[in-house]
Every structure is written in structure tokens, then in C-alpha cells.
XYZ file of C-alpha atoms in Angstrom:
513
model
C 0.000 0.000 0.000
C 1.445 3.263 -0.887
C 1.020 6.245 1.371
C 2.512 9.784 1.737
C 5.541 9.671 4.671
C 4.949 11.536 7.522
C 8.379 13.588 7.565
C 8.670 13.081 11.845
C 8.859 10.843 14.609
C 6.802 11.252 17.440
C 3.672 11.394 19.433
C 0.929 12.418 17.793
C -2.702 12.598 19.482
C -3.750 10.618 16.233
C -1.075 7.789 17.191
C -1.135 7.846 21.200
C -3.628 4.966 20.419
C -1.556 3.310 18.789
C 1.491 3.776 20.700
C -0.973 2.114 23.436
C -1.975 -0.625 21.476
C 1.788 -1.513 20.896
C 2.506 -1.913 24.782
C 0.403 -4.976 24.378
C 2.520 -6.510 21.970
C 5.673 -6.090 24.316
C 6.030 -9.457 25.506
C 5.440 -10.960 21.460
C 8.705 -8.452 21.311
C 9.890 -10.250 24.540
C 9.774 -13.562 22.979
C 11.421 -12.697 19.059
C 14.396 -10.739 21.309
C 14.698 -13.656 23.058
C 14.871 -15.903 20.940
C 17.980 -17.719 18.413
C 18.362 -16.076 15.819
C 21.049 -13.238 15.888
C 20.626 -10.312 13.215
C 22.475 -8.400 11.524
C 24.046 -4.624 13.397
C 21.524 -1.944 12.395
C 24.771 0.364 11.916
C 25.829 1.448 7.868
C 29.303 0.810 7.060
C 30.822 3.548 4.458
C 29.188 2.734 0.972
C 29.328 4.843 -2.650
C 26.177 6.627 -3.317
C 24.353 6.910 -6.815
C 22.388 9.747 -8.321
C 19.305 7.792 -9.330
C 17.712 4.518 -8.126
C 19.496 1.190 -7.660
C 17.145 -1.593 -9.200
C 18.942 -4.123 -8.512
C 22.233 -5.907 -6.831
C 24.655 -8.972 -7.620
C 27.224 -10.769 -6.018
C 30.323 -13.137 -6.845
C 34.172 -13.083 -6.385
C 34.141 -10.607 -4.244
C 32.317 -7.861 -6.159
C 29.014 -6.406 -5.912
C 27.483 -5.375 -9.224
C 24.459 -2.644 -9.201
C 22.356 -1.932 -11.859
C 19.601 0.670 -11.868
C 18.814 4.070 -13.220
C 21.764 6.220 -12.628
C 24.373 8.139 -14.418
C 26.840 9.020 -11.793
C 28.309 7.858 -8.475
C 30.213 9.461 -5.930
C 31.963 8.420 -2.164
C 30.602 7.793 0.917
C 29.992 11.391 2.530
C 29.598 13.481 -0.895
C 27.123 15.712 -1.382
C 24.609 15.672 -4.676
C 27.377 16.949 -7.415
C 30.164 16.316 -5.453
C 33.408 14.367 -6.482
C 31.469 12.070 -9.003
C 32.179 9.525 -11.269
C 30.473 8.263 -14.549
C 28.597 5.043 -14.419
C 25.407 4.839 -16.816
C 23.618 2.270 -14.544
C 26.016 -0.205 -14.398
C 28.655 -0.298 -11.388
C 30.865 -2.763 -9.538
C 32.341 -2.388 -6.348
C 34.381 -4.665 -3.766
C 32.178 -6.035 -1.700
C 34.363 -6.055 1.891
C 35.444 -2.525 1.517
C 32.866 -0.741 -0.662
C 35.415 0.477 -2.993
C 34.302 1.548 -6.564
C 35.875 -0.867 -9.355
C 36.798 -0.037 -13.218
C 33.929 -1.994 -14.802
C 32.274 0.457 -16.141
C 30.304 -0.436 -19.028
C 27.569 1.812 -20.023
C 23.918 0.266 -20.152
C 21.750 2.696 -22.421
C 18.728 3.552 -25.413
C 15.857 1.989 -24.470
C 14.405 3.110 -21.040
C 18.096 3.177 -20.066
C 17.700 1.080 -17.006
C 19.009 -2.040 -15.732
C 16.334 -4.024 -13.459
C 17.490 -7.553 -13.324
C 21.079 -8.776 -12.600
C 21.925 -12.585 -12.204
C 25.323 -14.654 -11.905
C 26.121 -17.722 -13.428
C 26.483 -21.008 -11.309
C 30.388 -20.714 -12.042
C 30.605 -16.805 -11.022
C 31.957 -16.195 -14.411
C 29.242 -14.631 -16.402
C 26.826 -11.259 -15.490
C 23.264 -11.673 -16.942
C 21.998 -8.424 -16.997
C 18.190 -7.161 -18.140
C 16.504 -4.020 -17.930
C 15.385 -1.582 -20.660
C 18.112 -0.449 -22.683
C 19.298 -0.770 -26.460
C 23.023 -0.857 -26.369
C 26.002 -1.885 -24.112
C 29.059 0.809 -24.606
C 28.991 0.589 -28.702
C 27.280 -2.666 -29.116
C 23.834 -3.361 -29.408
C 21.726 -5.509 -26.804
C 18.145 -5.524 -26.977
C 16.991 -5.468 -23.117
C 19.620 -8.572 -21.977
C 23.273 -8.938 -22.484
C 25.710 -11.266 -20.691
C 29.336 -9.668 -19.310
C 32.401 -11.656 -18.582
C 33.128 -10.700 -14.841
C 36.979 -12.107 -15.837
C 37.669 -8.631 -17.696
C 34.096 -6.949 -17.456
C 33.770 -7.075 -21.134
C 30.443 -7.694 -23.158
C 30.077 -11.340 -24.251
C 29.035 -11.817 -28.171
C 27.583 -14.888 -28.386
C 24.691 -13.693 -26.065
C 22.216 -11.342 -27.588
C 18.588 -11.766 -27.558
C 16.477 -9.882 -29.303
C 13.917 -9.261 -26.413
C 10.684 -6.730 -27.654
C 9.973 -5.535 -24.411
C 11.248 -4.781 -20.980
C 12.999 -7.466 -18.901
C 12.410 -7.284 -15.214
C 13.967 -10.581 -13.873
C 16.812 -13.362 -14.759
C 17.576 -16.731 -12.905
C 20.023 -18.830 -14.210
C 20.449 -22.769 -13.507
C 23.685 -24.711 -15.462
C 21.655 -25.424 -18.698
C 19.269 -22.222 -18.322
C 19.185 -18.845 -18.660
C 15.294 -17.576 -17.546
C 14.157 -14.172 -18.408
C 10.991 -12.471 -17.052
C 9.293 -9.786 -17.651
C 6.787 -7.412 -19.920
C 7.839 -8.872 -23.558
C 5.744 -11.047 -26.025
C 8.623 -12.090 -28.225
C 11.866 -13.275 -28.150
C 14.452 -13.802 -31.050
C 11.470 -13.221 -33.318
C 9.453 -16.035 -31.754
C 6.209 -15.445 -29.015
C 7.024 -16.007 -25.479
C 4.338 -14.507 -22.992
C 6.437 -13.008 -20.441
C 8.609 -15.477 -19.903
C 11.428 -17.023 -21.878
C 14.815 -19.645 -21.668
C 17.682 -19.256 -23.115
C 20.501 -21.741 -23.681
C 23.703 -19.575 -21.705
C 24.921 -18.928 -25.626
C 21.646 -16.982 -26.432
C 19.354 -19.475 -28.082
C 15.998 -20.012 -27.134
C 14.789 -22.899 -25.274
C 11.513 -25.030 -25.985
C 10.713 -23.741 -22.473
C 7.102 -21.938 -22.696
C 4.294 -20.769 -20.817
C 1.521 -18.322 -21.474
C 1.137 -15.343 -18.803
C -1.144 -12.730 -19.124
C 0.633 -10.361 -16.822
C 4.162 -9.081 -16.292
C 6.812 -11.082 -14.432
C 8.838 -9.352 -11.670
C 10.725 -12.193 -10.025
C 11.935 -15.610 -11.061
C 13.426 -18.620 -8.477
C 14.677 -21.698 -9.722
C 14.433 -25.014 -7.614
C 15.877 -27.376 -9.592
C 16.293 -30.174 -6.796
C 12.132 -30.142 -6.956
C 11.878 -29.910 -10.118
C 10.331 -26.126 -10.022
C 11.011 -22.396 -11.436
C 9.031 -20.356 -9.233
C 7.446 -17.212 -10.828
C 6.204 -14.265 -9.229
C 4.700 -10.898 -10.615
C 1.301 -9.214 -12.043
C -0.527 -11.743 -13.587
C -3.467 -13.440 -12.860
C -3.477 -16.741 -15.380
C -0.897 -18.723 -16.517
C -1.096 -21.760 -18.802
C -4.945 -21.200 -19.063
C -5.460 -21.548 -15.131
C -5.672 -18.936 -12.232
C -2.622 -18.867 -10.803
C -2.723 -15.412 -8.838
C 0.905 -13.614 -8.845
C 2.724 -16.765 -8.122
C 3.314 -20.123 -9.646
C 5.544 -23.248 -9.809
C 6.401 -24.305 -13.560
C 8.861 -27.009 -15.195
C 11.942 -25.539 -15.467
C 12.525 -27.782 -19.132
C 8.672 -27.380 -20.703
C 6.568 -24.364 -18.473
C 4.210 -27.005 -17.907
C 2.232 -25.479 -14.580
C 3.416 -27.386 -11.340
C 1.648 -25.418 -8.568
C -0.851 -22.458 -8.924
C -0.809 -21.309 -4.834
C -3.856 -19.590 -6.434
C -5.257 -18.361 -2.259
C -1.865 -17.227 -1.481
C -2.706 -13.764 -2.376
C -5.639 -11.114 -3.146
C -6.083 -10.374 -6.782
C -4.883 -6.468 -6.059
C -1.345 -7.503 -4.624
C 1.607 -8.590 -6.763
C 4.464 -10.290 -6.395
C 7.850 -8.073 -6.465
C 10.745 -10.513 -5.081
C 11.454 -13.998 -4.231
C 14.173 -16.072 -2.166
C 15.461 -19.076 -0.791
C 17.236 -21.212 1.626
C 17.482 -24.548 1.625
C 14.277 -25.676 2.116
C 11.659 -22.563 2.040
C 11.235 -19.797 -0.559
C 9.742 -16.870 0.481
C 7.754 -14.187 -1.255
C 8.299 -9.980 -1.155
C 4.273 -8.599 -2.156
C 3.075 -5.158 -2.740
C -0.757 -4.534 -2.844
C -2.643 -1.703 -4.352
C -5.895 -0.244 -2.460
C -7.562 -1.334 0.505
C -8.012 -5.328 1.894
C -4.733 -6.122 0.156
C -1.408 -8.073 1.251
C 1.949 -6.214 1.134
C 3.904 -8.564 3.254
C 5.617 -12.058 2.919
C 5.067 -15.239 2.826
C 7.322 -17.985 3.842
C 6.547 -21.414 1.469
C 8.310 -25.099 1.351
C 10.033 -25.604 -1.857
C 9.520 -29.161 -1.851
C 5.622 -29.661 -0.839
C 4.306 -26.607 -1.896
C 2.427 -25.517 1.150
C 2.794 -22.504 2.625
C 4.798 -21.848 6.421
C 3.499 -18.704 7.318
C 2.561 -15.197 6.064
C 2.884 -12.154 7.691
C 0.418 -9.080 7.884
C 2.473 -5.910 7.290
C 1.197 -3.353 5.078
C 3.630 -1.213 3.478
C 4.573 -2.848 -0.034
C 7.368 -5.060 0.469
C 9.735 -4.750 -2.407
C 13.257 -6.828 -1.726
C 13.776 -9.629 0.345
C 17.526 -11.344 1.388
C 17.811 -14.487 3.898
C 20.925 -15.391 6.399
C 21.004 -17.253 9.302
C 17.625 -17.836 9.676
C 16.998 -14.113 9.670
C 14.590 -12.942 6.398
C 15.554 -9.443 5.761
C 13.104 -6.882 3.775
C 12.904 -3.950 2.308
C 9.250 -1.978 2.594
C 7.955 0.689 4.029
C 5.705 -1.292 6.862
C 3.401 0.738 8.957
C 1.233 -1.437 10.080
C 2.291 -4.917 11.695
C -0.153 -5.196 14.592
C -0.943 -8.586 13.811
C 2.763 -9.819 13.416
C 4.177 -11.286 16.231
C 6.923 -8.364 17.539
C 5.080 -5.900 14.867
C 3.464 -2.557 15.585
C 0.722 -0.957 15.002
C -0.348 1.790 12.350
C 1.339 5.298 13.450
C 2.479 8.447 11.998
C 6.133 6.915 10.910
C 7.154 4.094 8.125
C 10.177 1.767 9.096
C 11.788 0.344 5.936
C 13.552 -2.505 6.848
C 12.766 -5.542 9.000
C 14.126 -8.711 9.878
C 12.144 -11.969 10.601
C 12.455 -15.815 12.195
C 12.190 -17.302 9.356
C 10.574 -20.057 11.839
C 7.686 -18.137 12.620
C 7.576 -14.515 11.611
C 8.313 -13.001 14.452
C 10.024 -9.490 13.736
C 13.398 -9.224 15.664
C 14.529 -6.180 16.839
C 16.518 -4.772 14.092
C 15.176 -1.361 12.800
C 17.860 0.265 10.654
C 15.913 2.532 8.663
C 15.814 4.846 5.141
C 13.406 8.042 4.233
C 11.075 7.119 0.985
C 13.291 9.041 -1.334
C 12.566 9.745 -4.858
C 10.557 7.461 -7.720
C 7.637 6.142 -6.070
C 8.734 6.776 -2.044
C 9.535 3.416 -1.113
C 12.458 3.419 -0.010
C 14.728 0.158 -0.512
C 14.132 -1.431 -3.636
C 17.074 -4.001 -3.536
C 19.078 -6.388 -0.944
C 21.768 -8.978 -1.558
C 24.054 -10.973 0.714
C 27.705 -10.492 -0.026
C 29.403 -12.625 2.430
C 28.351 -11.593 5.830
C 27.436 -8.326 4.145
C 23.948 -7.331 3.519
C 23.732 -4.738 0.712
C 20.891 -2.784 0.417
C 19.728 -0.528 -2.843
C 16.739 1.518 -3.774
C 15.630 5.030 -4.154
C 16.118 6.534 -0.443
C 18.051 9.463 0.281
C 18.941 9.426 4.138
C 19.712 5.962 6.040
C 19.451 6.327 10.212
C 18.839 9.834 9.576
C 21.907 10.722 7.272
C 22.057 11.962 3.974
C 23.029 8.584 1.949
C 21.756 8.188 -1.284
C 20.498 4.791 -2.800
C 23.097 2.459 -1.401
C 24.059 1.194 2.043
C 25.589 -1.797 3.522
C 25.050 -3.817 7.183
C 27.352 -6.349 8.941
C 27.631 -8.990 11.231
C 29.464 -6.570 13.817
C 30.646 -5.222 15.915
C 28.068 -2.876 17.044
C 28.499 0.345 16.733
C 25.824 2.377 17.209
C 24.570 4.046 20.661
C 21.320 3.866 22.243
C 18.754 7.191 20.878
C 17.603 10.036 22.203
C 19.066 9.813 25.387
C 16.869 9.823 29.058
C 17.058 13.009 31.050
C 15.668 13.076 34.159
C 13.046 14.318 36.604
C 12.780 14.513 40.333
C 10.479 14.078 43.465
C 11.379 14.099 47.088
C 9.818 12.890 49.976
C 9.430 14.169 54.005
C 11.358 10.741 54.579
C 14.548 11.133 52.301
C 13.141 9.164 49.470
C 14.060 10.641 46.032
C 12.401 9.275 42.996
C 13.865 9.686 39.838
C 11.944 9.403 36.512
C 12.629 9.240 32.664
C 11.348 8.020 29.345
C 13.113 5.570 27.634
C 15.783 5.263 25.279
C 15.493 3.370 22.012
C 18.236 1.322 20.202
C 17.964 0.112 16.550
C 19.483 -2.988 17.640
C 19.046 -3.784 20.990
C 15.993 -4.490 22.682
C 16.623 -4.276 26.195
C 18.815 -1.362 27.428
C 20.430 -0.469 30.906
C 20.479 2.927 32.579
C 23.398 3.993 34.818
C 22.186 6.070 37.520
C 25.014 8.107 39.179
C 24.724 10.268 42.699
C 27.453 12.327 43.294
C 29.866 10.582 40.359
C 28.560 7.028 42.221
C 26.804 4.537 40.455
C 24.002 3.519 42.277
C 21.531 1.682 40.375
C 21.710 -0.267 37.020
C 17.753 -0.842 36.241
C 17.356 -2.118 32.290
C 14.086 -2.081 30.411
C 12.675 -3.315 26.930
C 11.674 -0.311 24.442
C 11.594 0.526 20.711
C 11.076 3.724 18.847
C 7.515 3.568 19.197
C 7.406 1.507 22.822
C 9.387 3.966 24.829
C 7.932 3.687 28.417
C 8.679 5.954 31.317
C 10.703 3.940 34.215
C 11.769 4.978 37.766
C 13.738 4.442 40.462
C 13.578 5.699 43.849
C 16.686 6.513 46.154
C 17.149 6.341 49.750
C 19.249 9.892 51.258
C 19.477 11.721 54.418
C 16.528 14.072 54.758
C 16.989 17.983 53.963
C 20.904 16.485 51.857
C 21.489 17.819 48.332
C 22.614 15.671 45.810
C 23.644 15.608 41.772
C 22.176 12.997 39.976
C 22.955 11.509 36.068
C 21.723 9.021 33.935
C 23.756 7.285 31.309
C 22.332 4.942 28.789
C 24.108 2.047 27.127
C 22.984 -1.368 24.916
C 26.086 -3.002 27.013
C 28.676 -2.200 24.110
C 28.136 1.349 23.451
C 26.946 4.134 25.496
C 25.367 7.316 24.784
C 26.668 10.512 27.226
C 25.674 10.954 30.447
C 22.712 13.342 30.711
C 23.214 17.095 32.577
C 23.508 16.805 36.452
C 20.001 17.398 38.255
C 20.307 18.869 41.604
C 18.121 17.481 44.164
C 17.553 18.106 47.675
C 15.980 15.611 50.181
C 12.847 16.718 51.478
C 13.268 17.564 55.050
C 10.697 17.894 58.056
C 10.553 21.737 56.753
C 10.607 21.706 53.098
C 10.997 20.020 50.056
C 12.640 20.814 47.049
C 13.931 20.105 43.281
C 15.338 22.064 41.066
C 18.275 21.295 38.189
């Protein structure tokens, strides 16, 4: 579902419902915090930036490829127009350090865009697809193939495709395009097409009366997996999803009550048992989350509720990463309910759905305003692409990367802290909570007079920040300094301002900073 960002955080009168309604999901948050499966740090490591949207992302040998609609990129840290280098949608960079490489050939004609990019099993040949007409001074009619030896253009691979190609998966004997086209090499192939890994077309066919957006192979079952806007396939409904023969196109599995006929299909995954689906829905009573499936049976694991049209999913460790912009995910355990922000990534069990706490985030950005777009594993590496401008707040435009550790990143928008005394030396301190993208449960230093005294910890989120306390025993009518610190155990944010406090005495009682 796509709605208008609210451009700040906060408490609104219009969400202080639903800030209430998320206190009762705390112990669902409890239970995914608590639980196996360790995610990624929520904290960017230093990544190139692009001047238009990243489509897509690739990774072999080291390198990331990115393919979108861009014509420059420039460091991490640069400003719009500032220290840039040429790439016509089409980059490469090393994957560890986030360094930009020499391949550099242009992708462009057409729409000039690359959408799809796919490796071979080997890791020695790029199949790229998109919307474009040539490749640096050769033509290529919407898919070309590049050696990633020497990141030159291969010759024996050039289909003539007649419309845009939004997807590639590639198997040993099989080279799978999806997308918008009708025809390909001069012969009709509704929307989906194979390709020997020379350029020749394949026997392979099915008839799909909507666009393909995403393509899976399964070879072990005996499956491609196809995912997009369509709504029959091979003469029977198959809504947005459906399991063909990866040598004929022959119809395997329709999962035709997987999804509502207004939501789509926009990515697919796998591990090595479950696939799992990215949807985006259009108008009301639709499905914009995902949907964990078995490869082998067919039948589906579990689906999530989120709205807020998921468009890129990427699984490690047992942790399913996505790209949306999910605002509502009351009905997910660890979710939240509707409010006046939009978090863009999440990561889930991919046991159960339960969203762990892991809430890097982006700003909508340009194109349509959804944010990520893209996300790729590259090593222990998660690369993330779309059309966003800021990530955690930052100016960072359309690329950003997340690691394994360590964690960086301190607790936000630290406590400060109010007072009460009592006749009987009893001061009770108060404070909202912290929030940390990472962690779920934080501890709060209390110092008196440069002395920690209490270490009190508490669960909390951006949107599930409640106020805590902690009362301290001092001689009545004495005047102390207090200060809170706040830290996730690794890092911690600076101690607030001392608050001055004196102990209520038999005559008088007062506070004051």
C-alpha cells in the first residue's frame, strides 16, 4: 500500500492509540528478542552513493554489481554533485570494503535502465536485463551477458527481447528471463522465456497474461518459481505466483489463495528448504507482506500481515531481511501498530515470523517513495539498494551496507531526568526511555554524586518507549547531583546534565536542576 511519509517521529494525538496498542505486543517483542536467531548490526558501514535509483544488486568473487537508473556515483559522505564519477547504470564495487571498481560499461537507449542482474552457477558470467538498447557501442536488446573475468560484453549472447525485462535466474543449462515482452528472437514467449547460456531459445514456454517481476529456480524439486502481475498462466488462475517445469513451463503449482487479486508479487528467495515471497498490494483489503513457502511440498509456512509494499527480500542465518515501508504490523508477532512513521527494513524468524529487533531505517526518497528497492548478501554483508536518500537519519543516497558486527551504534535520544522528594529522604527519579535500533533491552546507569548507584534495564523501541523509575534512599533535607547514562552493554550514549536534588526535610521540600 502506498502512502505519503509523515516527515517526523513522534507522538501524535492521532497515534497515542496506537502507541498504546503496541505496549500490548511487548512481551510478542519479549519472545522474538529472546529468541535464536542473531541479526544483523543496524549500523551502515561507508558505501558509494548513486544519483538515481538502484534496481537491482549482484554478487560473486568478491564484487558487488548494481544496476539501476543512474548516471553518476560518488563516495561515501559526498554531497549531490560532489566528487562524481560516470557510471550509466552499471557499477561494480568490492564487496568487503565498498570500494568503486573499473567496470564500467555503459547500459543505455531503451528506457536506459538495468532491473534484473543474475550470476552464473560458475561466477563467471553477469546476466543483466533491464530496458536499454546498447552496451558501450554494441547493441543488446533489453539482456546482455558480461564476462566478470575482464568486465567485457560477451558476443555470443544477444537476444532480441521486444519488451522490458524485469527478472533473470540462471540454472547450469538455463538462462530464464521475465518480464513485460511477447517475443523473443522473433518467436512469441508470454512473459517469460529460456535461453541456452549462448543466447538461443529454449523449448521452455508458458503463457502469462501479466508481467513477471521475479523468477526462483528449484531445480532439486523440479520447479522455477514465478512471481509478478498476472493473474493466469497456462490457461489456469494462478494469482501472482506459480511453480512451472523448469525444461517445458508445464504449470506445477498455482498457490492460487496465497494472495488477493490487487497484490503482486515483487521478489522472491530461498534457503534450503523454504522460498519466500516480497508482495506489494494496491488499495484497501490487500497483502503487502511475505510469505514464507516449502520448496519441496508446496504448502505454505506462514505469512505475515504488514502493510507497506514489500519490495526486496535477502535471507541469512535464519533471519529474512526486507525492504518496505511497513506501517502497520499489529498482527505480526513483535510488529506494531499503524502510526504516523514508516520503518523500511525488517528482519524476521524465518521459523515463525516473528520481527526481531533490528530497525535500521531509510526516508522514501525519490521514484515512487519506497524506499529500498534491492538487498543482496555479499558474504556476511547485507547490501541494500533503492531510491532513499537518508539511512538512520543521514544523507546517503540509494546504497548502504550492514554487517555482522561489531556494534556500533549508541542507544537514541538519550533519558534526562526528573525529580520528586519525599518528608522521609526518598528521592524518585523518573525518565522516558531510550530506544536502540538494535538492541531491545537497554540499561540505565544512575550516578549520585559521580557514584553509580543503580543499574535498572528495560525493553523499548522507537515507538514503545515507556517511562521507568527508580527511587533513592538519602538523608533528609541532603542535596545531591544525579545523572543518567544509557548504554545497549557495548556502546553508550553521554551521560545526561547533572540534576540537583535536595531531600525533602521535616521543613521543606525541594527540586530544582
Amino acid at each position: 500500500m502506498r502512502l505519503r511519509k509523515s516527515t517526523k517521529r513522534g507522538v501524535t494525538t492521532a497515534s497515542a492509540v496506537a502507541l498504546l496498542a503496541a505496549a500490548s505486543l511487548i512481551a510478542a517483542s519479549a519472545a522474538a528478542a529472546d529468541s535464536d536467531e542473531k541479526t544483523l548490526t543496524a549500523d551502515t558501514l561507508a558505501t558509494w552513493q548513486t544519483d538515481g535509483i538502484v534496481w537491482s544488486l549482484e554478487y560473486a568473487n568478491g564484487v558487488v554489481y548494481v544496476g539501476g537508473s543512474f548516471d553518476k556515483v560518488r563516495p561515501p559522505g559526498a554531497k549531490p554533485g560532489q566528487r562524481e564519477v560516470a557510471r550509466k547504470n552499471f557499477a561494480a564495487f568490492d564487496a568487503r570494503t565498498g570500494r568503486l571498481l573499473p567496470c564500467a560499461l555503459p547500459f543505455t537507449g531503451g528506457g536506459s535502465v538495468v532491473r534484473a542482474l543474475k550470476m552464473s552457477p560458475a561466477d563467471e558470467v553477469l546476466y543483466v536485463g533491464g530496458s536499454f538498447s546498447r552496451v558501450g557501442k554494441n547493441r543488446a536488446t533489453g539482456a546482455a551477458a558480461v564476462n566478470t573475468g575482464n568486465c567485457s560484453l560477451r558476443k555470443d549472447f544477444r537476444p532480441a527481447i521486444s519488451s522490458y525485462v524485469r527478472a533473470i535466474e540462471v540454472t547450469d543449462s538455463a538462462v530464464y528471463l521475465g518480464g513485460d515482452f511477447t517475443r523473443v528472437n522473433g518467436k512469441e514467449r508470454e512473459r517469460v522465456a529460456a535461453l541456452t547460456p549462448s543466447g538461443s531459445l529454449l523449448p521452455f514456454r508458458a503463457e502469462i497474461d501479466g508481467p513477471v517481476r521475479a523468477l526462483l529456480a528449484a531445480p532439486e524439486f523440479g520447479k522455477l518459481i514465478v512471481g509478478g502481475n498476472f493473474n493466469m498462466v497456462n490457461d489456469d488462475l494462478a494469482r501472482s505466483l506459480v511453480a512451472l517445469r523448469p525444461a517445458t513451463g508445464k504449470t506445477v503449482l498455482t498457490y492460487s489463495d496465497w494472495l488477493p487479486s490487487r497484490s503482486s508479487v515483487q521478489a522472491l528467495t530461498r534457503d534450503a528448504t523454504n522460498f519466500y515471497v516480497a508482495a506489494e498490494g494496491r488499495g484497501t483489503g490487500i497483502f503487502d507482506g511475505r510469505i514464507a513457502g516449502r520448496l519441496g511440498g508446496g504448502e505454505m509456512v506462514w505469512k505475515d500481515t504488514c502493510l507497506g509494499a514489500t519490495q526486496a527480500v535477502a535471507v541469512y542465518n535464519g533471519v529474512l531481511y526486507s525492504g518496505s515501508h511497513a506501517h502497520n504490523c499489529s498482527d505480526t508477532p513483535g510488529g506494531f501498530d499503524e502510526g504516523n512513521f514508516r520503518q523500511h527494513f525488517l528482519a524476521q524468524s524465518v521459523r515463525d515470523r516473528h520481527i526481531l529487533h533490528w530497525f535500521p531505517d531509510t526516508d522514501g526518497g525519490t521514484g515512487e517513495g519506497n524506499g529500498p528497492r534491492a538487498l543482496k548478501m555479499a558474504g556476511r554483508i547485507l547490501w541494500a539498494g533503492g531510491e532513499f536518500t537518508e539511512v538512520n537519519g543521514r544523507r546517503q543516497q540509494s546504497l548502504t551496507r550492514f554487517t555482522t558486527g561489531p556494534d556500533r551504534g549508541t542507544p537514541e535520544e538519550p533519558p534526562r531526568l526528573k525529580a520528586s522528594a519525599s518528608r522521609t529522604g526518598r528521592v524518585t527519579l523518573s525518565w522516558r526511555s531510550a530506544w536502540d535500533r538494535d538492541d531491545a533491552v537497554l540499561t540505565y546507569r544512575i550516578y549520585r554524586d559521580g557514584k553509580l548507584v543503580a543499574s535498572p534495564t528495560g525493553r523499548s523501541t522507537e515507538w514503545n518507549r515507556p517511562t521507568m523509575k527508580y527511587t533513592d534512599t538519602v538523608t533528609p533535607g541532603s542535596r545531591h547531583r544525579y545523572r543518567i547514562a544509557v548504554t545497549d552493554g557495548t556502546n553508550t550514549a553521554p551521560a545526561s546534565k547533572a540534576l540537583v536534588v535536595t531531600a525533602a526535610g521535616p521543613e521543606r521540600t525541594k527540586a530544582k536542576r
